[in-house]
Coordinates of C-alpha atoms and ligand atoms in Angstrom, one line a residue:
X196 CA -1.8 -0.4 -22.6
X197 CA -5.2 -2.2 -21.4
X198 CA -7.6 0.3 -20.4
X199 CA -9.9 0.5 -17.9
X200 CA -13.5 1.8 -16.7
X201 CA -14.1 3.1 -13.2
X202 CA -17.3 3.4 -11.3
X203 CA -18.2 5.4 -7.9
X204 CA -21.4 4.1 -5.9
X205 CA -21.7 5.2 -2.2
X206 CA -18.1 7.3 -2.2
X207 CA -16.7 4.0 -3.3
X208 CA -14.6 4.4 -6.2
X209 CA -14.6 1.0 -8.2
X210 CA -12.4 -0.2 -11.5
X211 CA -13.1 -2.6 -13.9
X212 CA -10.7 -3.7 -17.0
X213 CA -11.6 -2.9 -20.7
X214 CA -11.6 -5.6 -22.9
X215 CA -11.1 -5.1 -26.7
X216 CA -11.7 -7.5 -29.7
X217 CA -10.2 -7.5 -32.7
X218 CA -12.6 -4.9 -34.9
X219 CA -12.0 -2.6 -31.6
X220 CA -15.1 -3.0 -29.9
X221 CA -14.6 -2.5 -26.2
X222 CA -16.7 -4.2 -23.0
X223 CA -16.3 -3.9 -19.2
X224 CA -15.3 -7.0 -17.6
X225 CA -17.6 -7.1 -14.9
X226 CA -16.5 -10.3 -13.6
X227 CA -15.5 -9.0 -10.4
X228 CA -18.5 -6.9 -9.8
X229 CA -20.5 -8.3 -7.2
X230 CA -17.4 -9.3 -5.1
X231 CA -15.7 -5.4 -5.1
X232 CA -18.9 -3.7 -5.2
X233 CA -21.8 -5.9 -4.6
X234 CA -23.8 -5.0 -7.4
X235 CA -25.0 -6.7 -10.1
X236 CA -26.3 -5.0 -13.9
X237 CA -29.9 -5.2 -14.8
X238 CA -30.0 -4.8 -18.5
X239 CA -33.1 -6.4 -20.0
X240 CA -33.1 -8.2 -23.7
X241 CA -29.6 -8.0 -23.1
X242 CA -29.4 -4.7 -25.2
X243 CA -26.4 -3.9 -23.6
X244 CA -24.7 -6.9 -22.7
X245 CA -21.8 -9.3 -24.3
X246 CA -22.7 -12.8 -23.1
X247 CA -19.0 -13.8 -24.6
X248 CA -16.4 -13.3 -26.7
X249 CA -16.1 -15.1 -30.2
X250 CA -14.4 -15.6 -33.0
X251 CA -17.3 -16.8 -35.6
X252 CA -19.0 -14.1 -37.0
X253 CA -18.8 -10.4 -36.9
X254 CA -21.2 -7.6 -37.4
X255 CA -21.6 -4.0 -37.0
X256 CA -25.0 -2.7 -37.3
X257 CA -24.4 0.7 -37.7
X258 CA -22.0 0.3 -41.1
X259 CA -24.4 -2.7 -42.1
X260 CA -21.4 -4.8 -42.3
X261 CA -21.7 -8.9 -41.9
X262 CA -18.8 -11.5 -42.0
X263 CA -18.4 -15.1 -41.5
X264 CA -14.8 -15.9 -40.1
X265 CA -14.0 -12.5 -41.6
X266 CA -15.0 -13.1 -45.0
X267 CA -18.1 -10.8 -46.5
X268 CA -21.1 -11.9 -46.7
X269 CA -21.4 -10.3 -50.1
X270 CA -18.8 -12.6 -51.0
X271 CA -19.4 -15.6 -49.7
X272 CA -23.4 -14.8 -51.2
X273 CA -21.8 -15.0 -54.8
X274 CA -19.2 -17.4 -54.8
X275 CA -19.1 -19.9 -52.3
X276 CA -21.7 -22.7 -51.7
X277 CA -24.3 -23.8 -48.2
X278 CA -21.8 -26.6 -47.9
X279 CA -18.3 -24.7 -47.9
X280 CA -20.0 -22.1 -45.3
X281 CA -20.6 -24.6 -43.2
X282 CA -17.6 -26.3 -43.3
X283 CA -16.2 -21.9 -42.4
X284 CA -18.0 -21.5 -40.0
X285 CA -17.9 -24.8 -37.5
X286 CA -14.1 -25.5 -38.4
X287 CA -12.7 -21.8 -38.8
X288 CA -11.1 -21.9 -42.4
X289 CA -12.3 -22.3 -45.9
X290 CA -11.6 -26.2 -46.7
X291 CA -9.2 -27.8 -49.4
X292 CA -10.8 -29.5 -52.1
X293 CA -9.9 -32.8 -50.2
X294 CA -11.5 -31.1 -46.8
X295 CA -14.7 -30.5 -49.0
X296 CA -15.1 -33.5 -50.6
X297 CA -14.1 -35.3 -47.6
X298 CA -16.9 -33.1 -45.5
X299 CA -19.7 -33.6 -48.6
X300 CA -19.0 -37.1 -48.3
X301 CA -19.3 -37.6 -44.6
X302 CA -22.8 -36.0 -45.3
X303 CA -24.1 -37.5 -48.0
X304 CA -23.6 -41.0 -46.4
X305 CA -25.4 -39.8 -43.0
X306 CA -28.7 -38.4 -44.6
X307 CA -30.7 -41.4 -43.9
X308 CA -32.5 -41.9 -40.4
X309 CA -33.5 -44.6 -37.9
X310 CA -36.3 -46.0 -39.1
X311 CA -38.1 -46.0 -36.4
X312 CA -37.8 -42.1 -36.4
X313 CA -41.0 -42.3 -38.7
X314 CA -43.4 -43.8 -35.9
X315 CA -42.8 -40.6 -34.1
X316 CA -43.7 -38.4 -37.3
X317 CA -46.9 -40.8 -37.5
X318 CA -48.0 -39.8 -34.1
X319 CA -48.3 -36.0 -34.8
X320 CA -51.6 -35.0 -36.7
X321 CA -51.3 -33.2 -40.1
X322 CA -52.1 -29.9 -38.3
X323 CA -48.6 -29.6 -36.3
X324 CA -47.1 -26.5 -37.1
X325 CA -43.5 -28.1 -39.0
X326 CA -41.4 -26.2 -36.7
X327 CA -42.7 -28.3 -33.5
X328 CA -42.1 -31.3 -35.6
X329 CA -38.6 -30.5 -36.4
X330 CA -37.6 -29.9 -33.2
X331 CA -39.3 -33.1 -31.7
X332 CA -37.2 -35.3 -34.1
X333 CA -34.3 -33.5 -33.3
X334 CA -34.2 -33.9 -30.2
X335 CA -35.1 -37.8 -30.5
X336 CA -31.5 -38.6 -31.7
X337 CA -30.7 -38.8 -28.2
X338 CA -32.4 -41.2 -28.0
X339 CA -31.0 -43.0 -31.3
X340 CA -27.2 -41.9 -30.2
X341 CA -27.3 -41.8 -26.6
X342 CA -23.6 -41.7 -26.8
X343 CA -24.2 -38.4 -27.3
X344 CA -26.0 -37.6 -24.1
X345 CA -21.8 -37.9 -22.4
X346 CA -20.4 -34.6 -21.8
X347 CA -17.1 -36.1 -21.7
X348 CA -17.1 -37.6 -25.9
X349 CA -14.2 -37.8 -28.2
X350 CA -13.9 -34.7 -30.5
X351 CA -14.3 -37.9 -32.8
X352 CA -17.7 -38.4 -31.5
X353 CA -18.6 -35.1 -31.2
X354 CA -17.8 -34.1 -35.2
X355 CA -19.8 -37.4 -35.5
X356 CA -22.7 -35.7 -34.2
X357 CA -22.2 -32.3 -36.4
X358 CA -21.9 -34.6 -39.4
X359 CA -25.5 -36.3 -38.4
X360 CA -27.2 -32.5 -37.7
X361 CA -26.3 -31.1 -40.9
X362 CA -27.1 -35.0 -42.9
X363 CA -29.9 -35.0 -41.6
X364 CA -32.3 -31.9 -40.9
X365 CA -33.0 -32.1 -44.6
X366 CA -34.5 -35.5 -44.2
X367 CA -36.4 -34.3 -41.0
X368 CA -37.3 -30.8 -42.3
X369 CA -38.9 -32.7 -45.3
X370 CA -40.8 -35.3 -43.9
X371 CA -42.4 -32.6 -41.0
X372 CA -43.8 -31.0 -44.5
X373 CA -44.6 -34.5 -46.1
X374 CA -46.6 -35.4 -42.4
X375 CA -48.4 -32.0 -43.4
X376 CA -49.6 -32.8 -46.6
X377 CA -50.5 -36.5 -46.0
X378 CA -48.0 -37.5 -48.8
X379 CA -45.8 -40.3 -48.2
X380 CA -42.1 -39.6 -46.9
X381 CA -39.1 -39.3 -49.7
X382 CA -35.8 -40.8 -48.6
X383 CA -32.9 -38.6 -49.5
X384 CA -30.8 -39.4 -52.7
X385 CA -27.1 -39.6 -52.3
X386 CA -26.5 -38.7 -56.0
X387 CA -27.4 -35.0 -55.4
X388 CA -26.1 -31.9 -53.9
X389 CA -27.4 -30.7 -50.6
X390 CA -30.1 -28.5 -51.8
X391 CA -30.9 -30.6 -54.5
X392 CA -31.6 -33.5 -52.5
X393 CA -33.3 -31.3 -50.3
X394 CA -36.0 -30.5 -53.2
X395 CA -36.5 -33.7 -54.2
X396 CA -37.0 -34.8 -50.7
X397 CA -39.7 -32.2 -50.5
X398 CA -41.7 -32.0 -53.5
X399 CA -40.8 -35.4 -55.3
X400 CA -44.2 -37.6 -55.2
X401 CA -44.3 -41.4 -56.4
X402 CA -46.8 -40.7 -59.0
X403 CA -44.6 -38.8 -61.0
X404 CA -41.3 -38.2 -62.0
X405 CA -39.4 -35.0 -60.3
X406 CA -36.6 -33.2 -62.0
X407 CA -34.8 -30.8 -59.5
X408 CA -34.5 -27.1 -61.5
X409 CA -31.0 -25.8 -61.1
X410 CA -32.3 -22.0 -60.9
X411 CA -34.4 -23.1 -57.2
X412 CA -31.7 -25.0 -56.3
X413 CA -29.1 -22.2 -56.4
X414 CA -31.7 -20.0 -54.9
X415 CA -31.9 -22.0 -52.1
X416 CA -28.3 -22.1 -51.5
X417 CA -27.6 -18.6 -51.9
X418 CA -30.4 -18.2 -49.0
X419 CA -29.2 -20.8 -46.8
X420 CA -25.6 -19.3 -46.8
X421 CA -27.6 -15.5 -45.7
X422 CA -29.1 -17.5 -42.5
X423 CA -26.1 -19.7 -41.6
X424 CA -25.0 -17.6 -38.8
X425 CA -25.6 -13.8 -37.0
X426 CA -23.7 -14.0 -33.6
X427 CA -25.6 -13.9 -30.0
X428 CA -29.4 -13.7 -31.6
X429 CA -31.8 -14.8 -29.4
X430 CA -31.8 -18.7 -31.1
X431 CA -28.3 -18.9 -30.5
X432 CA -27.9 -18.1 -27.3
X433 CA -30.7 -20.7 -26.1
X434 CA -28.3 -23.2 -28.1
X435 CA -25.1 -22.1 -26.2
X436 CA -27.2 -21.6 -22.7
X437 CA -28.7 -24.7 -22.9
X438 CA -25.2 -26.4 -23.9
X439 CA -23.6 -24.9 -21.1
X440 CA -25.5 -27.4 -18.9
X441 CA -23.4 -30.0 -20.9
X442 CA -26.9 -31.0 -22.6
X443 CA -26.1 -33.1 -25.9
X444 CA -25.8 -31.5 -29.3
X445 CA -29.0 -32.6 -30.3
X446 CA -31.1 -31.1 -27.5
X447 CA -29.1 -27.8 -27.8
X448 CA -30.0 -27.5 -31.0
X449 CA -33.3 -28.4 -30.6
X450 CA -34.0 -26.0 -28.3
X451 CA -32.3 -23.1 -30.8
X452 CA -35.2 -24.6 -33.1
X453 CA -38.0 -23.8 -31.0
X454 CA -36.4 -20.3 -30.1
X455 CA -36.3 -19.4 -33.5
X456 CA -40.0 -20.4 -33.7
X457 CA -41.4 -17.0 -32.2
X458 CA -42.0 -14.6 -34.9
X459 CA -40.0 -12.1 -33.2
X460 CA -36.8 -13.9 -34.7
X461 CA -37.3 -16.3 -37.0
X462 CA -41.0 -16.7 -37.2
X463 CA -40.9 -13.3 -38.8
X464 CA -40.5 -14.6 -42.4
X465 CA -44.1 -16.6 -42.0
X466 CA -45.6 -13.6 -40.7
X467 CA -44.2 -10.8 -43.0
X468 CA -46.2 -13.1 -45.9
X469 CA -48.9 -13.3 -43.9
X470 CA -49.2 -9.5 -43.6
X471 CA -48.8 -9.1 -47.2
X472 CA -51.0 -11.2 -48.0
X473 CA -53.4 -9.1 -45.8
X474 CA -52.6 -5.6 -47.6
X475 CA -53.3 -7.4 -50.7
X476 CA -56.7 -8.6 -49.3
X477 CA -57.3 -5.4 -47.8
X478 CA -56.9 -3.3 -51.1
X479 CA -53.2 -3.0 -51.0
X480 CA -53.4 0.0 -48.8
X481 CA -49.8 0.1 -47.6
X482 CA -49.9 3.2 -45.8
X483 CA -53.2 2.1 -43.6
X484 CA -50.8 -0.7 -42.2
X485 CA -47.3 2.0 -41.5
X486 CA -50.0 3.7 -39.3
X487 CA -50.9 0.5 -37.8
X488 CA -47.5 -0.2 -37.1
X489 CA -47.1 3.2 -35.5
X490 CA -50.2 3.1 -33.7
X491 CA -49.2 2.4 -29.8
X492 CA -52.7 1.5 -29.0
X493 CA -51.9 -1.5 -31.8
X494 CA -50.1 -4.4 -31.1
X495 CA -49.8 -4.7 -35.1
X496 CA -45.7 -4.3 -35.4
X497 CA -44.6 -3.9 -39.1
X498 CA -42.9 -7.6 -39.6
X499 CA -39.7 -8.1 -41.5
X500 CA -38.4 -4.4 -40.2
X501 CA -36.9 -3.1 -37.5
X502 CA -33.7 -5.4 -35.6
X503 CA -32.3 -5.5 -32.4
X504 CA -28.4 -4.8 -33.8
X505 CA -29.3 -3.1 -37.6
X506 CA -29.5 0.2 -37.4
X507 CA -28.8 0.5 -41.2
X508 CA -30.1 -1.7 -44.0
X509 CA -29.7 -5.8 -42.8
X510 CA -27.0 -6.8 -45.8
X511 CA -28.4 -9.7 -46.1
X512 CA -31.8 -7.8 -46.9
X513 CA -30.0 -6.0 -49.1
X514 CA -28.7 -9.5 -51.5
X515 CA -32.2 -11.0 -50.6
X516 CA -34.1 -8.3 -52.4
X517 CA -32.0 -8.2 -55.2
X518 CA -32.6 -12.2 -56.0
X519 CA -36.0 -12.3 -55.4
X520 CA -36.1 -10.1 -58.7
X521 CA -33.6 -12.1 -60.7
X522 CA -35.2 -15.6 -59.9
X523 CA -38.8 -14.4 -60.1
X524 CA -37.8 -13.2 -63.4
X525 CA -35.9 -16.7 -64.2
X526 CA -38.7 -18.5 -62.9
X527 CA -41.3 -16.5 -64.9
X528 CA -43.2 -16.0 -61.4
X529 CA -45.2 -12.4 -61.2
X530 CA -46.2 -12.6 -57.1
X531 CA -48.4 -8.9 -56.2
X532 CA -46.8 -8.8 -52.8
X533 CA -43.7 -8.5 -53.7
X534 CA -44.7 -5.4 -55.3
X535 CA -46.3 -4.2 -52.0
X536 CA -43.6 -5.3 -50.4
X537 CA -41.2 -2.8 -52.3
X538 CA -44.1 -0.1 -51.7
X539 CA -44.0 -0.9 -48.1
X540 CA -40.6 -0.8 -47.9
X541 CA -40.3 2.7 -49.6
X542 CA -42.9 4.4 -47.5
X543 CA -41.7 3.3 -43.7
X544 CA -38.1 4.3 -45.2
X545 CA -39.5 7.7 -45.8
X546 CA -41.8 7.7 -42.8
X547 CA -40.1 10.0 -39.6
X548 CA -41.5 7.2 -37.1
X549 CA -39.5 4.5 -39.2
X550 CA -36.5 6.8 -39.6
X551 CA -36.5 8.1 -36.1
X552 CA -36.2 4.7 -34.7
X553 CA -33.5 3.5 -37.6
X554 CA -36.1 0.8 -38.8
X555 CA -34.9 -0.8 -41.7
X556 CA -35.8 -4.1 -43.4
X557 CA -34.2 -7.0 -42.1
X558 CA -33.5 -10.7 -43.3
X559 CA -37.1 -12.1 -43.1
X560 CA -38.8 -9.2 -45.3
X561 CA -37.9 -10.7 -48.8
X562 CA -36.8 -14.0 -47.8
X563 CA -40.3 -15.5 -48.2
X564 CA -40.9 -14.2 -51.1
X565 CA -38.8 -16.0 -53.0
X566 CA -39.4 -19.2 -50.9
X567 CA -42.9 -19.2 -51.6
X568 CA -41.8 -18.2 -55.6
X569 CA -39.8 -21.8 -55.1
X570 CA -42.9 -23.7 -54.1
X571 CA -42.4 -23.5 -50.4
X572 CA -45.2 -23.5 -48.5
X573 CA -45.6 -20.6 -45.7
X574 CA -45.4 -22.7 -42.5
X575 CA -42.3 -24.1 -43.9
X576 CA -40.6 -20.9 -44.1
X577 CA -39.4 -20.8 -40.2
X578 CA -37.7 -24.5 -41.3
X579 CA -35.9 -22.6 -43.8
X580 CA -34.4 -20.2 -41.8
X581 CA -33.7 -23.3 -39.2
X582 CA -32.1 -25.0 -41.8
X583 CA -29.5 -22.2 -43.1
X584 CA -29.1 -21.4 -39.3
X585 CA -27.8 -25.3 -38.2
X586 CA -24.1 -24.5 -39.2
X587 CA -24.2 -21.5 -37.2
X588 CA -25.7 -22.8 -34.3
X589 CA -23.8 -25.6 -34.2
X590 CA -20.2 -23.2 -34.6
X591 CA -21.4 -21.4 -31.6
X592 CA -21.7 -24.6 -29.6
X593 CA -18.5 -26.2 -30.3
X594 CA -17.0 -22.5 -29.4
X595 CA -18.6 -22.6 -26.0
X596 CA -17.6 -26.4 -25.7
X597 CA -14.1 -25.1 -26.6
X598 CA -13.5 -22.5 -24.3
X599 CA -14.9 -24.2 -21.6
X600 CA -17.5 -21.7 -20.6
X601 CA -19.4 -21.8 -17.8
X602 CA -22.8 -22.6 -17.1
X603 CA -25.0 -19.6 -18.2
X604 CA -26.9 -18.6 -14.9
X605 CA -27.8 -15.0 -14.8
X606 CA -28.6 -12.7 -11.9
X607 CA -32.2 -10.8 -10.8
X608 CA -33.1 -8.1 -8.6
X609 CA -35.6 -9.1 -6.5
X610 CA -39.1 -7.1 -6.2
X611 CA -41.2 -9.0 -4.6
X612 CA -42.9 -9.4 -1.0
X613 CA -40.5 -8.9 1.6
X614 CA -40.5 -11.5 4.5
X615 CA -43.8 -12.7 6.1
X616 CA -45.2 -15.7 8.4
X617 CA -47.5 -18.4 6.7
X618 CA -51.2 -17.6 7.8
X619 CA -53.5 -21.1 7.7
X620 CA -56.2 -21.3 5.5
X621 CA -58.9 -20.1 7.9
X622 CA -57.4 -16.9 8.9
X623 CA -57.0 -15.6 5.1
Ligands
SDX72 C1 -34.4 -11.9 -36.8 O1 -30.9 -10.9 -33.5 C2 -30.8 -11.3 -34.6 O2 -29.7 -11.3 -35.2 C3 -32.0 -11.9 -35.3 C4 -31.9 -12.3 -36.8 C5 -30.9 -13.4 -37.0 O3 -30.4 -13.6 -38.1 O4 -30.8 -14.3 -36.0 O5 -31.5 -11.2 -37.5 C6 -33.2 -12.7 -37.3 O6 -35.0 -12.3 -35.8 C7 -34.7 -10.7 -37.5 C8 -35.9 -9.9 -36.8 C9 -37.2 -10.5 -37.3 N1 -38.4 -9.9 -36.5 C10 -39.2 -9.1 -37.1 O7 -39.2 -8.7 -38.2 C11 -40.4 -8.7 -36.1 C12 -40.6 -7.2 -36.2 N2 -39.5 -6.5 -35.6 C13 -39.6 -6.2 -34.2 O8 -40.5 -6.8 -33.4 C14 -38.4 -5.6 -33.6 O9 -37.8 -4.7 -34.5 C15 -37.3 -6.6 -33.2 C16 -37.9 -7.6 -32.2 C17 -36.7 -7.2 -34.3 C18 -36.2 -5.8 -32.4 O10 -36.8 -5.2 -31.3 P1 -36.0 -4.4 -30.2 O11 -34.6 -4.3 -30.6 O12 -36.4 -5.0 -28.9 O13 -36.5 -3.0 -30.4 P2 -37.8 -2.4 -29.7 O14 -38.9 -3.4 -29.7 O15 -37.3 -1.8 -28.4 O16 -38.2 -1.2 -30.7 C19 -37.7 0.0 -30.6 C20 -38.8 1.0 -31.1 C21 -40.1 0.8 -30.3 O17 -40.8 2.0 -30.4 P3 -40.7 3.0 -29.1 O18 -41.1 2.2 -27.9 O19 -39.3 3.5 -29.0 O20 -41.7 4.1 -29.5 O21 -39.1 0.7 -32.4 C22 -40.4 0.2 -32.5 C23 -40.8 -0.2 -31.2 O22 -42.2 -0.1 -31.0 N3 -40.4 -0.9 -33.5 C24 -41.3 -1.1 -34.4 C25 -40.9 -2.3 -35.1 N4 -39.7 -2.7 -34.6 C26 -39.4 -1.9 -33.6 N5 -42.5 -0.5 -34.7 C27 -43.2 -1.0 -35.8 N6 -42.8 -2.1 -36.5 C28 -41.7 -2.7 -36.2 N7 -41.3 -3.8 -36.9

C-alpha cells in the first residue's frame, strides 16, 4: 500500500505520495506542489532535500554504514582493487575476469594525451594551485573530442569518453604537479597497474632510475577505492546539474573538480595538514585549537570533523586511520601530527560541544596523512581525492543521462524590492 503525506495551508488540505527506496527510506514527492498548492520548499544546503533517486551508492549516517552497489565498503577496502570499483560503480556489477581485463585494457591504451595538451600546461605559472590545472585540462578534451560536445552520442561514444576520463586523469593529475615543480612531464607506462603508473608518472625523474614500492602503491589503491563515490555530496551534484544541461562529460566533470576544490568538501584534506602542522608549530596545544573551533567569534572550524550526513564515525575514517598506522609502520615513516591528530581526535570526541553536535571525524582527517607519508605533496592532496572520486562522478552522470532527468533549475523566494519606476541620474 503506497503511502502518503498530507499538508493543510490556508484551510486547504493538500496530499502528496510517499516514495520509498529500497533500504526504506521515505520522501515526499513534491512534484505536484506548486500546481495543487502553489507553494514551493525553501530548504537551504539541501539539508533536507532528495535531488533524485539512485541506485549507486548508499549510506546511512546515523549507523555509519557505506556501500557501493550494495557491497561494503569494508569489503570492497580489503579485497577488491581502484580498477574493479570503478568498473562497480559506472556499470552496476562486479566484472568477469574477461570484463576486467577487457576494461584494464581499454585504459591502459588510452593513458596518453594530445600532445598539444602540454602547451596549455606551459601557459600556467608554477604557482597554480594543481586543482585549477586539473580542471582546465579536463575540460580541454572538448576541445580534442568535440564529438563529445553532441548530447545525442552512441552509448559507444559515450563509454569512449569514460574510458578517456579514467586513462587519463593520472597523466593530467601528474603533469599539474610536474608544471609545479619545474620538472619535466613523465608519459605514462603501459606495463604497469593504475596506481603504479600513477607513481611513476609523478615522482620518476630522468636523472635517475624510479622503482615503484608495492606497499605506496597498495596504499594508494586502498585510498582511491574510500573516495570513489558518496552519493549527492556537493561535487557530485555540480557534475549531475551541470550535465543536466546536456554539457559534455568532460565539462561535467570538470566542473565536479573545481567543486571539490573548496575546503569545505574536498579541500578539507589540504587544510586539516595545514592545521596540524600549525598545532605542531604552535606547541602542539590541541586543546587551544577545540576552543578555537568552538569559539563563534572564530571562523577557525576544526577541519577533517564534522559532515553534512555522518552523524557517527565516517567508515571510511574509520579504515583510513587504521592504514595510516600499518603503512607508516611499513614505510618506517614516524610523522608528529599524526600523533596530534589522534590527540585531537580524542579530545573533540570527549568534548560536549563536539558530542552535542555529533561531530565526528570524517574522510579527509587521516587521509593526508598517509598521502604526505607516500611523498605526496599537500597541494596535491585535493587531486587525490579528485582522482578516487572520477569513477563516482562519472556513475552518477551516466545515471542521470540514463533516466533522462531533467534539467536541474531550482526555485527562490523572492525578498527583494518590490516594484518601483526608474528615477534618472539627476534626481537620485
Ligand atoms: C567531504 O557530503 C559529502 O559526502 C562530502 C564528502 C564526500 O565524500 O564527498 O564526505 C567529503 O566534504 C567531507 C567534509 C570535509 N570538510 C571538512 O572537514 C570541513 C570542516 N567541517 C565543516 O565545515 C562541516 O562539518 C561540514 C561542512 C562538513 C558540514 O557542515 P553542515 O552540515 O552544514 O553543518 P553546520 O555547518 O550547520 O554545522 C552544524 C554545527 C554548527 O554549530 P551551531 O551553529 O549548531 O552552533 O556544528 C558546527 C557548526 O558551527 N560545526 C563545527 C564543525 N563542523 C560543524 N564546529 C567546529 N568544527 C567543525 N569542523
Amino acid at each position: 500500500m503506497s503511502e502518503s503525506a498530507k499538508l493543510s495551508f490556508k484551510g486547504q488540505d493538500y496530499e502528496f505520495p510517499v516514495i520509498t527506496g529500497t533500504e526504506n527510506e521515505s520522501a515526499i514527492d513534491i512534484a505536484k506542489l506548486r500546481a495543487t498548492s502553489g507553494l514551493i520548499t525553501l530548504d537551504p544546503g539541501y539539508k533536507n532535500t532528495g535531488a533524485t533517486t539512485s541506485a549507486i551508492t548508499f549510506l546511512d549516517g546515523e549507523e555509519g554504514i557505506l556501500r557501493y552497489r550494495g557491497y561494503r565498503i569494508e569489503d570492497l577496502a580489503e579485497k577488491s582493487t581502484f580498477l574493479e570499483v570503478s568498473y562497480l560503480l559506472i556499470y552496476g556489477e562486479l566484472p568477469t575476469q574477461a570484463q576486467y581485463e577487457d576494461f584494464s585494457k581499454e585504459i591502459t591504451h588510452h593513458t596518453l594525451v594530445h600532445e598539444d595538451i602540454k602547451k596549455i600546461l606551459e601557459g600556467f605559472p608554477s604557482n597554480a594551485h594543481p586543482m585549477g590545472v586539473l580542471s582546465s585540462m579536463i575540460c580541454a578534451l572538448t576541445a580534442f573530442y568535440p564529438d563529445s560536445l553532441n548530447p545525442n552520442r552512441s552509448e559507444e561514444e559515450v563509454n569512449l569518453s569514460i574510458i578517456r576520463l579514467i586513462a587519463k586523469m593520472p597523466t593530467f593529475a601528474t603533469w599539474a604537479y610536474k608544471n609545479e615543480m619545474g620538472h619535466p612531464v613523465n608519459y605514462p607506462d603501459n606495463s604497469l597497474d593504475y596506481c603504479s603508473n600513477f607513481l611513476k608518472m609523478m615522482f620518476a625523474l630522468p636523472a635517475e632510475k624510479y622503482d615503484v614500492d608495492p606497499i605506496v602503491s597498495a596504499a594508494l589503491d586502498k585510498l582511491l577505492i574510500l573516495h570513489a563515490d558518496h552519493e549527492q555530496n556537493c561535487s557530485t551534484s555540480t557534475v549531475r546539474i551541470v550535465g543536466s544541461s546536456q554539457a559534455s562529460i568532460y565539462a561535467s566533470i570538470s566542473a565536479g573538480i573545481n567543486a571539490l576544490w573548496g575546503p569545505l568538501h574536498g579541500g578539507a584534506n589540504q587544510s586539516v595538514i595545514e592545521m596540524l602542522e600549525a598545532i605542531k608549530a604552535d606547541g602542539g596545544d590541541a586543546k587551544k585549537y577545540l576552543d578555537k573551533a568552538k569559539d563563534k567569534n572564530d571562523p577557525f572550524r576544526l577541519m577533517g570533523f564534522g559532515h553534512r550526513v555522518y552523524k557517527n564515525f565516517d567508515p571510511r575514517a574509520k579504515i583510513i586511520k587504521k592504514a595510516a598506522d600499518d603503512v607508516l609502520a611499513k614505510l618506517g615513516v614516524n610523522d608528529p601530527v599524526l600523533d596530534i591528530a589522534k590527540e585531537l581526535e580524542h579530545a573533540a570526541l570527549n568534548d560536549q560541544y563536539f558530542i552535542d553536535r555529533q561531530l565526528y571525524p570524517n574522510v579527509d582527517f587521516y587521509s593526508g596523512i598517509i598521502y604526505r607519508a607516500l611523498g605526496i605533496p599537500t597541494d596535491m592532496f585535493t587531486v587525490m581525492f579528485a582522482l578516487g572520486r572520477l569513477p563516482g562522478w562519472i556513475a552518477q552522470w551516466k545515471e542521470m543521462r540514463e533516466n533522462g532527468e531533467p534539467i536541474g533549475r531550482p526555485r527562490q523566494v523572492y525578498t527583494g524590492a518590490n516594484e518601483r519606476d526608474y528615477v534618472s541620474m539627476n534626481k537620485r
